[in-house]
mmCIF file of C-alpha atoms in Angstrom:
data_model
loop_
_atom_site.group_PDB
_atom_site.id
_atom_site.type_symbol
_atom_site.label_atom_id
_atom_site.label_comp_id
_atom_site.label_asym_id
_atom_site.label_seq_id
_atom_site.Cartn_x
_atom_site.Cartn_y
_atom_site.Cartn_z
ATOM 1 C CA UNK A 1 57.348 -29.107 -48.952
ATOM 2 C CA UNK A 2 55.645 -26.360 -47.133
ATOM 3 C CA UNK A 3 52.986 -26.121 -49.615
ATOM 4 C CA UNK A 4 52.338 -29.884 -49.369
ATOM 5 C CA UNK A 5 52.154 -29.519 -45.580
ATOM 6 C CA UNK A 6 49.611 -26.582 -45.988
ATOM 7 C CA UNK A 7 47.483 -28.756 -48.251
ATOM 8 C CA UNK A 8 47.554 -31.571 -45.774
ATOM 9 C CA UNK A 9 46.685 -29.311 -42.841
ATOM 10 C CA UNK A 10 43.735 -27.742 -44.811
ATOM 11 C CA UNK A 11 42.457 -31.297 -45.719
ATOM 12 C CA UNK A 12 42.610 -32.348 -42.021
ATOM 13 C CA UNK A 13 40.817 -29.220 -40.984
ATOM 14 C CA UNK A 14 38.055 -29.864 -43.509
ATOM 15 C CA UNK A 15 37.729 -33.538 -42.295
ATOM 16 C CA UNK A 16 37.408 -32.482 -38.658
ATOM 17 C CA UNK A 17 34.830 -29.875 -39.567
ATOM 18 C CA UNK A 18 32.807 -32.430 -41.477
ATOM 19 C CA UNK A 19 33.151 -34.901 -38.588
ATOM 20 C CA UNK A 20 31.964 -32.337 -36.027
ATOM 21 C CA UNK A 21 29.128 -31.142 -38.353
ATOM 22 C CA UNK A 22 27.922 -34.884 -38.679
ATOM 23 C CA UNK A 23 28.095 -35.589 -35.056
ATOM 24 C CA UNK A 24 26.428 -32.521 -34.168
ATOM 25 C CA UNK A 25 23.506 -33.079 -36.696
ATOM 26 C CA UNK A 26 23.268 -36.609 -35.347
ATOM 27 C CA UNK A 27 22.995 -35.527 -31.800
ATOM 28 C CA UNK A 28 20.747 -32.442 -32.461
ATOM 29 C CA UNK A 29 17.303 -32.193 -30.814
ATOM 30 C CA UNK A 30 14.290 -30.174 -31.403
ATOM 31 C CA UNK A 31 12.896 -28.341 -28.190
ATOM 32 C CA UNK A 32 9.386 -27.091 -27.844
ATOM 33 C CA UNK A 33 7.731 -25.305 -24.907
ATOM 34 C CA UNK A 34 4.160 -25.795 -23.610
ATOM 35 C CA UNK A 35 2.056 -24.033 -20.912
ATOM 36 C CA UNK A 36 -1.405 -24.235 -19.231
ATOM 37 C CA UNK A 37 -2.389 -21.468 -21.756
ATOM 38 C CA UNK A 38 -0.754 -20.095 -24.859
ATOM 39 C CA UNK A 39 0.463 -16.548 -25.185
ATOM 40 C CA UNK A 40 1.571 -14.362 -27.993
ATOM 41 C CA UNK A 41 1.854 -16.463 -31.063
ATOM 42 C CA UNK A 42 1.658 -19.659 -29.023
ATOM 43 C CA UNK A 43 3.833 -21.557 -31.436
ATOM 44 C CA UNK A 44 5.869 -23.441 -28.899
ATOM 45 C CA UNK A 45 9.121 -22.389 -30.416
ATOM 46 C CA UNK A 46 10.453 -20.486 -27.501
ATOM 47 C CA UNK A 47 9.859 -20.247 -23.587
ATOM 48 C CA UNK A 48 8.539 -16.639 -24.390
ATOM 49 C CA UNK A 49 5.759 -18.099 -26.767
ATOM 50 C CA UNK A 50 4.723 -21.367 -25.382
ATOM 51 C CA UNK A 51 1.903 -23.399 -27.018
ATOM 52 C CA UNK A 52 -1.153 -24.661 -25.317
ATOM 53 C CA UNK A 53 -0.237 -28.112 -24.092
ATOM 54 C CA UNK A 54 -3.093 -29.760 -25.878
ATOM 55 C CA UNK A 55 -2.676 -28.039 -29.227
ATOM 56 C CA UNK A 56 -2.969 -30.770 -31.912
ATOM 57 C CA UNK A 57 -0.736 -28.887 -34.457
ATOM 58 C CA UNK A 58 2.122 -28.979 -31.957
ATOM 59 C CA UNK A 59 1.938 -32.581 -31.405
ATOM 60 C CA UNK A 60 1.666 -33.236 -35.262
ATOM 61 C CA UNK A 61 4.893 -31.318 -35.695
ATOM 62 C CA UNK A 62 6.498 -33.304 -32.948
ATOM 63 C CA UNK A 63 5.650 -36.621 -34.684
ATOM 64 C CA UNK A 64 7.194 -35.191 -37.817
ATOM 65 C CA UNK A 65 10.358 -34.031 -36.106
ATOM 66 C CA UNK A 66 10.932 -37.422 -34.418
ATOM 67 C CA UNK A 67 11.424 -39.148 -37.816
ATOM 68 C CA UNK A 68 14.623 -37.098 -38.075
ATOM 69 C CA UNK A 69 15.866 -36.386 -34.564
ATOM 70 C CA UNK A 70 15.134 -36.488 -30.777
ATOM 71 C CA UNK A 71 12.574 -34.030 -29.330
ATOM 72 C CA UNK A 72 12.009 -32.527 -25.969
ATOM 73 C CA UNK A 73 8.792 -30.865 -24.991
ATOM 74 C CA UNK A 74 9.130 -28.573 -21.781
ATOM 75 C CA UNK A 75 6.166 -28.169 -19.560
ATOM 76 C CA UNK A 76 6.592 -24.592 -17.954
ATOM 77 C CA UNK A 77 5.537 -23.974 -14.474
ATOM 78 C CA UNK A 78 1.799 -23.826 -13.892
ATOM 79 C CA UNK A 79 -1.429 -25.707 -13.321
ATOM 80 C CA UNK A 80 -2.622 -27.721 -16.264
ATOM 81 C CA UNK A 81 -6.346 -28.063 -16.230
ATOM 82 C CA UNK A 82 -7.432 -27.566 -19.813
ATOM 83 C CA UNK A 83 -8.183 -31.213 -20.432
ATOM 84 C CA UNK A 84 -6.260 -34.496 -20.718
ATOM 85 C CA UNK A 85 -3.275 -34.771 -22.882
ATOM 86 C CA UNK A 86 -3.956 -37.741 -25.149
ATOM 87 C CA UNK A 87 -0.925 -38.755 -27.148
ATOM 88 C CA UNK A 88 -1.828 -41.572 -29.712
ATOM 89 C CA UNK A 89 0.554 -43.249 -32.171
ATOM 90 C CA UNK A 90 3.527 -41.196 -30.966
ATOM 91 C CA UNK A 91 7.214 -41.948 -30.743
ATOM 92 C CA UNK A 92 10.118 -43.311 -32.828
ATOM 93 C CA UNK A 93 12.250 -46.331 -32.151
ATOM 94 C CA UNK A 94 15.592 -44.388 -32.738
ATOM 95 C CA UNK A 95 14.644 -40.880 -31.660
ATOM 96 C CA UNK A 96 13.756 -40.343 -28.005
ATOM 97 C CA UNK A 97 10.783 -38.079 -27.103
ATOM 98 C CA UNK A 98 11.198 -36.419 -23.744
ATOM 99 C CA UNK A 99 8.245 -34.678 -21.846
ATOM 100 C CA UNK A 100 9.926 -32.638 -19.335
ATOM 101 C CA UNK A 101 8.454 -30.403 -16.484
ATOM 102 C CA UNK A 102 10.299 -27.955 -14.262
ATOM 103 C CA UNK A 103 12.582 -29.415 -11.820
ATOM 104 C CA UNK A 104 11.013 -27.640 -9.017
ATOM 105 C CA UNK A 105 7.831 -30.002 -9.455
ATOM 106 C CA UNK A 106 5.610 -27.076 -10.233
ATOM 107 C CA UNK A 107 4.544 -28.264 -13.588
ATOM 108 C CA UNK A 108 1.294 -29.626 -12.269
ATOM 109 C CA UNK A 109 -1.271 -31.740 -14.183
ATOM 110 C CA UNK A 110 -4.333 -31.454 -11.986
ATOM 111 C CA UNK A 111 -7.472 -33.395 -11.505
ATOM 112 C CA UNK A 112 -10.223 -30.778 -10.384
ATOM 113 C CA UNK A 113 -13.515 -31.870 -11.811
ATOM 114 C CA UNK A 114 -15.696 -33.735 -9.318
ATOM 115 C CA UNK A 115 -18.088 -35.264 -12.003
ATOM 116 C CA UNK A 116 -15.550 -37.752 -13.384
ATOM 117 C CA UNK A 117 -14.715 -35.568 -16.495
ATOM 118 C CA UNK A 118 -10.999 -35.571 -16.844
ATOM 119 C CA UNK A 119 -9.513 -32.136 -16.321
ATOM 120 C CA UNK A 120 -5.975 -33.117 -17.019
ATOM 121 C CA UNK A 121 -3.712 -36.079 -17.125
ATOM 122 C CA UNK A 122 -1.184 -37.833 -19.536
ATOM 123 C CA UNK A 123 -2.369 -40.760 -21.600
ATOM 124 C CA UNK A 124 -0.133 -42.584 -23.959
ATOM 125 C CA UNK A 125 -1.663 -44.965 -26.477
ATOM 126 C CA UNK A 126 0.430 -46.836 -28.949
ATOM 127 C CA UNK A 127 3.421 -44.846 -27.746
ATOM 128 C CA UNK A 128 7.062 -45.750 -27.778
ATOM 129 C CA UNK A 129 10.602 -44.575 -26.718
ATOM 130 C CA UNK A 130 9.412 -41.762 -24.397
ATOM 131 C CA UNK A 131 10.695 -40.233 -21.238
ATOM 132 C CA UNK A 132 8.428 -38.322 -18.795
ATOM 133 C CA UNK A 133 10.352 -36.336 -16.280
ATOM 134 C CA UNK A 134 9.770 -33.875 -13.495
ATOM 135 C CA UNK A 135 5.946 -33.771 -13.948
ATOM 136 C CA UNK A 136 3.514 -33.613 -10.938
ATOM 137 C CA UNK A 137 0.063 -35.088 -10.900
ATOM 138 C CA UNK A 138 -2.355 -33.992 -8.143
ATOM 139 C CA UNK A 139 -5.809 -32.493 -7.359
ATOM 140 C CA UNK A 140 -9.045 -33.492 -5.622
ATOM 141 C CA UNK A 141 -10.906 -34.270 -8.787
ATOM 142 C CA UNK A 142 -12.595 -37.589 -9.650
ATOM 143 C CA UNK A 143 -11.118 -39.341 -12.709
ATOM 144 C CA UNK A 144 -10.035 -42.852 -13.674
ATOM 145 C CA UNK A 145 -6.361 -42.150 -14.041
ATOM 146 C CA UNK A 146 -3.907 -39.471 -14.136
ATOM 147 C CA UNK A 147 -1.472 -41.226 -16.284
ATOM 148 C CA UNK A 148 -2.019 -44.435 -18.286
ATOM 149 C CA UNK A 149 0.240 -46.198 -20.649
ATOM 150 C CA UNK A 150 -0.400 -48.530 -23.647
ATOM 151 C CA UNK A 151 2.926 -48.798 -25.440
ATOM 152 C CA UNK A 152 6.558 -49.812 -25.028
ATOM 153 C CA UNK A 153 9.892 -48.423 -23.658
ATOM 154 C CA UNK A 154 8.122 -45.654 -21.512
ATOM 155 C CA UNK A 155 10.056 -44.201 -18.600
ATOM 156 C CA UNK A 156 8.797 -41.982 -15.755
ATOM 157 C CA UNK A 157 11.693 -40.312 -13.865
ATOM 158 C CA UNK A 158 11.384 -37.869 -10.887
ATOM 159 C CA UNK A 159 7.656 -37.548 -11.178
ATOM 160 C CA UNK A 160 5.232 -37.368 -8.422
ATOM 161 C CA UNK A 161 1.489 -38.490 -8.053
ATOM 162 C CA UNK A 162 0.352 -37.025 -4.732
ATOM 163 C CA UNK A 163 -3.097 -35.876 -3.079
ATOM 164 C CA UNK A 164 -5.288 -37.660 -5.593
ATOM 165 C CA UNK A 165 -7.870 -38.339 -3.082
ATOM 166 C CA UNK A 166 -10.775 -39.115 -5.530
ATOM 167 C CA UNK A 167 -8.946 -41.224 -8.175
ATOM 168 C CA UNK A 168 -11.190 -44.080 -9.188
ATOM 169 C CA UNK A 169 -8.754 -46.701 -10.504
ATOM 170 C CA UNK A 170 -5.206 -45.643 -10.319
ATOM 171 C CA UNK A 171 -2.901 -42.697 -9.931
ATOM 172 C CA UNK A 172 -0.835 -44.423 -12.633
ATOM 173 C CA UNK A 173 -1.255 -47.492 -14.620
ATOM 174 C CA UNK A 174 -0.560 -49.606 -17.841
ATOM 175 C CA UNK A 175 -2.515 -52.137 -19.558
ATOM 176 C CA UNK A 176 -2.606 -54.426 -22.771
ATOM 177 C CA UNK A 177 -0.827 -57.303 -24.257
ATOM 178 C CA UNK A 178 1.418 -55.059 -26.400
ATOM 179 C CA UNK A 179 2.565 -52.879 -23.580
ATOM 180 C CA UNK A 180 6.101 -53.684 -22.327
ATOM 181 C CA UNK A 181 9.293 -52.089 -20.635
ATOM 182 C CA UNK A 182 7.510 -49.325 -18.538
ATOM 183 C CA UNK A 183 9.856 -47.817 -15.955
ATOM 184 C CA UNK A 184 9.181 -45.624 -12.845
ATOM 185 C CA UNK A 185 12.373 -44.388 -11.220
ATOM 186 C CA UNK A 186 12.787 -42.048 -8.421
ATOM 187 C CA UNK A 187 9.223 -41.228 -8.273
ATOM 188 C CA UNK A 188 6.917 -40.328 -5.416
ATOM 189 C CA UNK A 189 3.339 -41.474 -4.622
ATOM 190 C CA UNK A 190 1.592 -40.270 -1.577
ATOM 191 C CA UNK A 191 -1.971 -40.027 -0.274
ATOM 192 C CA UNK A 192 -3.897 -41.438 -3.250
ATOM 193 C CA UNK A 193 -7.267 -43.002 -3.344
ATOM 194 C CA UNK A 194 -10.032 -43.086 -0.674
ATOM 195 C CA UNK A 195 -11.447 -46.612 -1.304
ATOM 196 C CA UNK A 196 -9.969 -50.107 -1.760
ATOM 197 C CA UNK A 197 -10.483 -49.995 -5.552
ATOM 198 C CA UNK A 198 -8.050 -46.906 -5.985
ATOM 199 C CA UNK A 199 -4.454 -47.977 -6.469
ATOM 200 C CA UNK A 200 -1.171 -46.014 -6.841
ATOM 201 C CA UNK A 201 0.358 -47.985 -9.912
ATOM 202 C CA UNK A 202 -2.440 -50.280 -11.419
ATOM 203 C CA UNK A 203 -1.080 -52.568 -14.109
ATOM 204 C CA UNK A 204 -3.612 -54.960 -15.655
ATOM 205 C CA UNK A 205 -4.344 -57.464 -18.514
ATOM 206 C CA UNK A 206 -1.093 -58.382 -20.058
ATOM 207 C CA UNK A 207 1.801 -55.844 -19.739
ATOM 208 C CA UNK A 208 5.289 -57.132 -19.256
ATOM 209 C CA UNK A 209 8.526 -55.795 -17.913
ATOM 210 C CA UNK A 210 7.216 -53.156 -15.466
ATOM 211 C CA UNK A 211 10.089 -51.874 -13.530
ATOM 212 C CA UNK A 212 9.547 -49.930 -10.322
ATOM 213 C CA UNK A 213 12.865 -48.650 -8.941
ATOM 214 C CA UNK A 214 13.933 -46.220 -6.165
ATOM 215 C CA UNK A 215 10.349 -44.848 -5.632
ATOM 216 C CA UNK A 216 8.583 -43.960 -2.446
ATOM 217 C CA UNK A 217 5.026 -44.903 -1.539
ATOM 218 C CA UNK A 218 2.983 -43.518 1.422
ATOM 219 C CA UNK A 219 -0.748 -44.060 2.130
ATOM 220 C CA UNK A 220 -3.185 -45.441 -0.311
ATOM 221 C CA UNK A 221 -6.763 -46.614 -0.122
ATOM 222 C CA UNK A 222 -6.062 -49.682 -2.339
ATOM 223 C CA UNK A 223 -3.053 -51.547 -3.510
ATOM 224 C CA UNK A 224 0.103 -49.641 -3.599
ATOM 225 C CA UNK A 225 1.471 -51.546 -6.699
ATOM 226 C CA UNK A 226 -0.856 -54.040 -8.605
ATOM 227 C CA UNK A 227 0.010 -56.571 -11.175
ATOM 228 C CA UNK A 228 -3.309 -57.968 -12.295
ATOM 229 C CA UNK A 229 -4.040 -60.530 -14.744
ATOM 230 C CA UNK A 230 -1.046 -61.845 -16.967
ATOM 231 C CA UNK A 231 1.150 -58.944 -15.727
ATOM 232 C CA UNK A 232 4.609 -60.603 -15.839
ATOM 233 C CA UNK A 233 8.293 -60.112 -15.722
ATOM 234 C CA UNK A 234 8.004 -57.219 -13.186
ATOM 235 C CA UNK A 235 10.445 -55.586 -10.734
ATOM 236 C CA UNK A 236 10.061 -53.687 -7.505
ATOM 237 C CA UNK A 237 13.494 -52.550 -6.376
ATOM 238 C CA UNK A 238 14.933 -50.175 -3.944
ATOM 239 C CA UNK A 239 11.514 -48.721 -2.932
ATOM 240 C CA UNK A 240 10.052 -47.564 0.445
ATOM 241 C CA UNK A 241 6.519 -48.347 1.237
ATOM 242 C CA UNK A 242 4.677 -46.787 4.238
ATOM 243 C CA UNK A 243 1.379 -46.969 5.621
ATOM 244 C CA UNK A 244 0.574 -44.462 8.478
ATOM 245 C CA UNK A 245 -2.615 -46.305 9.650
ATOM 246 C CA UNK A 246 -4.329 -42.877 9.413
ATOM 247 C CA UNK A 247 -5.336 -42.991 5.834
ATOM 248 C CA UNK A 248 -7.984 -42.494 4.418
ATOM 249 C CA UNK A 249 -9.659 -40.575 7.219
ATOM 250 C CA UNK A 250 -12.253 -42.011 9.586
ATOM 251 C CA UNK A 251 -11.752 -45.523 8.370
ATOM 252 C CA UNK A 252 -7.900 -46.033 8.149
ATOM 253 C CA UNK A 253 -6.615 -49.198 6.322
ATOM 254 C CA UNK A 254 -3.245 -50.989 6.098
ATOM 255 C CA UNK A 255 -3.506 -52.015 2.442
ATOM 256 C CA UNK A 256 -1.216 -54.458 0.584
ATOM 257 C CA UNK A 257 2.047 -52.997 -0.785
ATOM 258 C CA UNK A 258 2.425 -55.355 -3.656
ATOM 259 C CA UNK A 259 -0.626 -57.286 -5.021
ATOM 260 C CA UNK A 260 -0.750 -59.931 -7.801
ATOM 261 C CA UNK A 261 -4.615 -60.528 -8.077
ATOM 262 C CA UNK A 262 -6.941 -62.221 -10.564
ATOM 263 C CA UNK A 263 -10.597 -61.876 -10.685
ATOM 264 C CA UNK A 264 -13.041 -64.479 -12.100
ATOM 265 C CA UNK A 265 -16.081 -62.139 -12.802
ATOM 266 C CA UNK A 266 -17.531 -64.760 -15.283
ATOM 267 C CA UNK A 267 -17.791 -68.538 -15.320
ATOM 268 C CA UNK A 268 -15.291 -69.681 -16.126
ATOM 269 C CA UNK A 269 -12.970 -66.850 -15.158
ATOM 270 C CA UNK A 270 -10.591 -65.520 -17.907
ATOM 271 C CA UNK A 271 -7.808 -64.059 -15.767
ATOM 272 C CA UNK A 272 -4.512 -65.778 -14.772
ATOM 273 C CA UNK A 273 -1.438 -65.074 -12.733
ATOM 274 C CA UNK A 274 1.872 -63.651 -13.829
ATOM 275 C CA UNK A 275 4.706 -65.647 -12.234
ATOM 276 C CA UNK A 276 8.024 -63.903 -12.805
ATOM 277 C CA UNK A 277 8.754 -61.194 -10.316
ATOM 278 C CA UNK A 278 11.775 -59.606 -8.671
ATOM 279 C CA UNK A 279 11.125 -57.762 -5.362
ATOM 280 C CA UNK A 280 14.558 -56.741 -3.683
ATOM 281 C CA UNK A 281 16.039 -54.005 -1.564
ATOM 282 C CA UNK A 282 12.744 -52.593 -0.475
ATOM 283 C CA UNK A 283 11.405 -51.432 2.880
ATOM 284 C CA UNK A 284 7.837 -52.395 3.901
ATOM 285 C CA UNK A 285 6.693 -50.376 6.831
ATOM 286 C CA UNK A 286 3.276 -50.375 8.556
ATOM 287 C CA UNK A 287 2.877 -47.842 11.372
ATOM 288 C CA UNK A 288 2.017 -49.426 14.757
ATOM 289 C CA UNK A 289 -1.423 -47.767 14.718
ATOM 290 C CA UNK A 290 -4.245 -50.215 14.581
ATOM 291 C CA UNK A 291 -6.187 -50.048 11.211
ATOM 292 C CA UNK A 292 -8.097 -52.243 8.999
ATOM 293 C CA UNK A 293 -6.502 -54.335 6.373
ATOM 294 C CA UNK A 294 -4.150 -57.398 6.066
ATOM 295 C CA UNK A 295 -0.813 -55.887 6.812
ATOM 296 C CA UNK A 296 0.636 -58.131 4.266
ATOM 297 C CA UNK A 297 3.294 -56.564 2.006
ATOM 298 C CA UNK A 298 3.087 -59.080 -0.733
ATOM 299 C CA UNK A 299 0.004 -61.027 -1.761
ATOM 300 C CA UNK A 300 -1.200 -63.449 -4.432
ATOM 301 C CA UNK A 301 -5.007 -63.148 -4.614
ATOM 302 C CA UNK A 302 -7.674 -65.011 -6.448
ATOM 303 C CA UNK A 303 -11.400 -63.692 -6.247
ATOM 304 C CA UNK A 304 -14.297 -65.397 -8.143
ATOM 305 C CA UNK A 305 -14.641 -68.299 -10.440
ATOM 306 C CA UNK A 306 -11.754 -70.466 -11.545
ATOM 307 C CA UNK A 307 -10.286 -69.889 -14.983
ATOM 308 C CA UNK A 308 -10.710 -72.660 -17.494
ATOM 309 C CA UNK A 309 -8.420 -75.634 -16.687
ATOM 310 C CA UNK A 310 -7.192 -74.056 -13.439
ATOM 311 C CA UNK A 311 -8.342 -74.671 -9.746
ATOM 312 C CA UNK A 312 -7.699 -71.396 -7.898
ATOM 313 C CA UNK A 313 -10.387 -72.101 -5.396
ATOM 314 C CA UNK A 314 -9.094 -74.617 -2.955
ATOM 315 C CA UNK A 315 -10.792 -77.440 -1.125
ATOM 316 C CA UNK A 316 -10.357 -77.801 2.645
ATOM 317 C CA UNK A 317 -7.811 -80.472 2.246
ATOM 318 C CA UNK A 318 -5.761 -78.319 -0.276
ATOM 319 C CA UNK A 319 -6.023 -75.345 2.005
ATOM 320 C CA UNK A 320 -4.706 -77.398 4.899
ATOM 321 C CA UNK A 321 -1.678 -78.400 2.704
ATOM 322 C CA UNK A 322 -1.120 -74.534 1.884
ATOM 323 C CA UNK A 323 -1.215 -73.613 5.545
ATOM 324 C CA UNK A 324 0.618 -76.666 7.175
ATOM 325 C CA UNK A 325 2.218 -78.723 4.456
ATOM 326 C CA UNK A 326 5.897 -79.233 3.750
ATOM 327 C CA UNK A 327 7.342 -76.533 1.237
ATOM 328 C CA UNK A 328 7.759 -78.978 -1.727
ATOM 329 C CA UNK A 329 4.101 -79.975 -1.408
ATOM 330 C CA UNK A 330 2.770 -76.437 -1.204
ATOM 331 C CA UNK A 331 4.902 -75.367 -4.192
ATOM 332 C CA UNK A 332 3.609 -78.248 -6.153
ATOM 333 C CA UNK A 333 -0.043 -77.407 -5.364
ATOM 334 C CA UNK A 334 0.344 -73.772 -6.279
ATOM 335 C CA UNK A 335 2.023 -74.846 -9.646
ATOM 336 C CA UNK A 336 -0.661 -77.460 -10.483
ATOM 337 C CA UNK A 337 -3.705 -75.494 -9.568
ATOM 338 C CA UNK A 338 -2.656 -71.975 -10.288
ATOM 339 C CA UNK A 339 0.342 -72.260 -12.526
ATOM 340 C CA UNK A 340 2.338 -70.264 -9.938
ATOM 341 C CA UNK A 341 6.062 -71.151 -10.064
ATOM 342 C CA UNK A 342 7.347 -69.917 -6.666
ATOM 343 C CA UNK A 343 11.002 -70.424 -7.892
ATOM 344 C CA UNK A 344 10.270 -67.774 -10.391
ATOM 345 C CA UNK A 345 9.455 -65.266 -7.503
ATOM 346 C CA UNK A 346 12.774 -63.720 -6.490
ATOM 347 C CA UNK A 347 12.493 -61.995 -3.159
ATOM 348 C CA UNK A 348 15.590 -60.829 -1.158
ATOM 349 C CA UNK A 349 17.181 -58.144 0.927
ATOM 350 C CA UNK A 350 13.944 -56.537 1.898
ATOM 351 C CA UNK A 351 13.146 -55.147 5.385
ATOM 352 C CA UNK A 352 9.545 -55.030 6.960
ATOM 353 C CA UNK A 353 8.010 -53.668 10.085
ATOM 354 C CA UNK A 354 4.666 -54.453 11.818
ATOM 355 C CA UNK A 355 3.669 -57.071 9.192
ATOM 356 C CA UNK A 356 1.374 -59.798 10.120
ATOM 357 C CA UNK A 357 2.280 -62.031 7.313
ATOM 358 C CA UNK A 358 5.395 -61.519 5.154
ATOM 359 C CA UNK A 359 3.760 -62.793 2.137
ATOM 360 C CA UNK A 360 0.416 -64.752 1.474
ATOM 361 C CA UNK A 361 -1.579 -66.641 -1.059
ATOM 362 C CA UNK A 362 -5.444 -66.003 -0.719
ATOM 363 C CA UNK A 363 -8.427 -67.513 -2.709
ATOM 364 C CA UNK A 364 -11.960 -66.666 -2.206
ATOM 365 C CA UNK A 365 -15.255 -67.161 -3.975
ATOM 366 C CA UNK A 366 -17.001 -64.093 -5.350
ATOM 367 C CA UNK A 367 -19.264 -62.935 -8.132
ATOM 368 C CA UNK A 368 -21.604 -65.935 -7.600
ATOM 369 C CA UNK A 369 -18.914 -68.624 -7.423
ATOM 370 C CA UNK A 370 -19.206 -71.081 -4.683
ATOM 371 C CA UNK A 371 -16.719 -72.094 -2.057
ATOM 372 C CA UNK A 372 -14.843 -75.467 -2.314
ATOM 373 C CA UNK A 373 -14.148 -75.493 1.292
ATOM 374 C CA UNK A 374 -11.147 -73.140 1.925
ATOM 375 C CA UNK A 375 -11.302 -69.248 1.749
ATOM 376 C CA UNK A 376 -8.388 -68.079 3.859
ATOM 377 C CA UNK A 377 -4.824 -66.805 3.618
ATOM 378 C CA UNK A 378 -1.771 -68.914 3.668
ATOM 379 C CA UNK A 379 1.845 -67.677 4.259
ATOM 380 C CA UNK A 380 4.061 -68.322 1.313
ATOM 381 C CA UNK A 381 7.178 -66.249 1.959
ATOM 382 C CA UNK A 382 9.273 -69.374 2.510
ATOM 383 C CA UNK A 383 8.324 -70.587 -0.852
ATOM 384 C CA UNK A 384 9.876 -67.684 -2.759
ATOM 385 C CA UNK A 385 13.403 -67.823 -4.309
ATOM 386 C CA UNK A 386 15.716 -65.944 -1.823
ATOM 387 C CA UNK A 387 18.874 -66.581 -3.678
ATOM 388 C CA UNK A 388 20.447 -63.031 -3.864
ATOM 389 C CA UNK A 389 20.677 -62.946 -7.838
ATOM 390 C CA UNK A 390 18.646 -61.186 -10.418
ATOM 391 C CA UNK A 391 16.923 -63.480 -12.895
ATOM 392 C CA UNK A 392 18.253 -63.559 -16.325
ATOM 393 C CA UNK A 393 15.090 -61.820 -17.799
ATOM 394 C CA UNK A 394 15.894 -58.564 -15.799
ATOM 395 C CA UNK A 395 18.492 -56.140 -17.520
ATOM 396 C CA UNK A 396 18.405 -52.874 -15.486
ATOM 397 C CA UNK A 397 18.569 -49.997 -17.835
ATOM 398 C CA UNK A 398 16.877 -51.789 -20.745
ATOM 399 C CA UNK A 399 14.411 -49.014 -21.395
ATOM 400 C CA UNK A 400 15.098 -48.242 -24.978
ATOM 401 C CA UNK A 401 14.691 -50.286 -28.236
#
């Protein structure tokens, strides 16, 4: 009897050992270390021997490892200025790649060149299933972006884009019809862009499911958050937007916090509005100081030629309806002319201070287009869906395949 019990115990122990080994193997990850410059062997295998962050062989190995298990690449403290980090065709649907800086925020990718040549930055192209955490992007240099995404299921957590005075198009951004589920959570954006074309998060030309949650924004030359041309199913939630009225310098501006623009630069135009949005639990604060700009937290903007089959440019009569008509008639006009369904724009539980118009629709001729009679801004806040319920298409936390 005792021998039988001993056999059973041995079998049970062997089973437990096997299960633990399998679980450990399943949850194991590979960790690499990178730095602004390599030292020693520079293999990246340990903190004492980090690889240069742009080393191609390291990223080739990361791609191979991701086929088997998750990978974390840790960016040591320092100033990364040896060129942009371009990661193309990277990521795995089942194994997460984490790009992680020091929690102090001192892993800094810096723009320092004044001739437009990128000195740093993170650019993800055809990427998937990646988390970027605790990286800082800063510097006075001129370049198009410091981060840009073309991919799916990409998350930025606890990152910062600050002091990017000379950024050209955006501190961060995403583009492309195949780009979806890009998340910014607990991130900071401050004092970026010296001109109206420089934005904090510049999303354009087709991405869907851009989620911006619990972030802070302060002082920008252009739009703080932009959803341009077919950018749809987007969320801005729990964020704080502040304009001090003192940025940028001698000609301060109170720019729009959330902008949904289209630009018809050719005849006919080829851009169209997204129409599924959720903006909730945000604070929109313009300082009392006088500054240029609309002081409008949310704006739908058309500029230029009408797209084929649409009538974004309004006649004087249509403009009068937008400005003074009953809500049902104004909604019907925007749906008919612009394919904007205001019932799909969910806006609730936000606060605002020193705004001129809570939300607006604006349409203006440009790029050679002729006016049809109306080129103003009309308030549309009352047309939004204010029911305090999330739309069915938003599933918070859906950031992995």
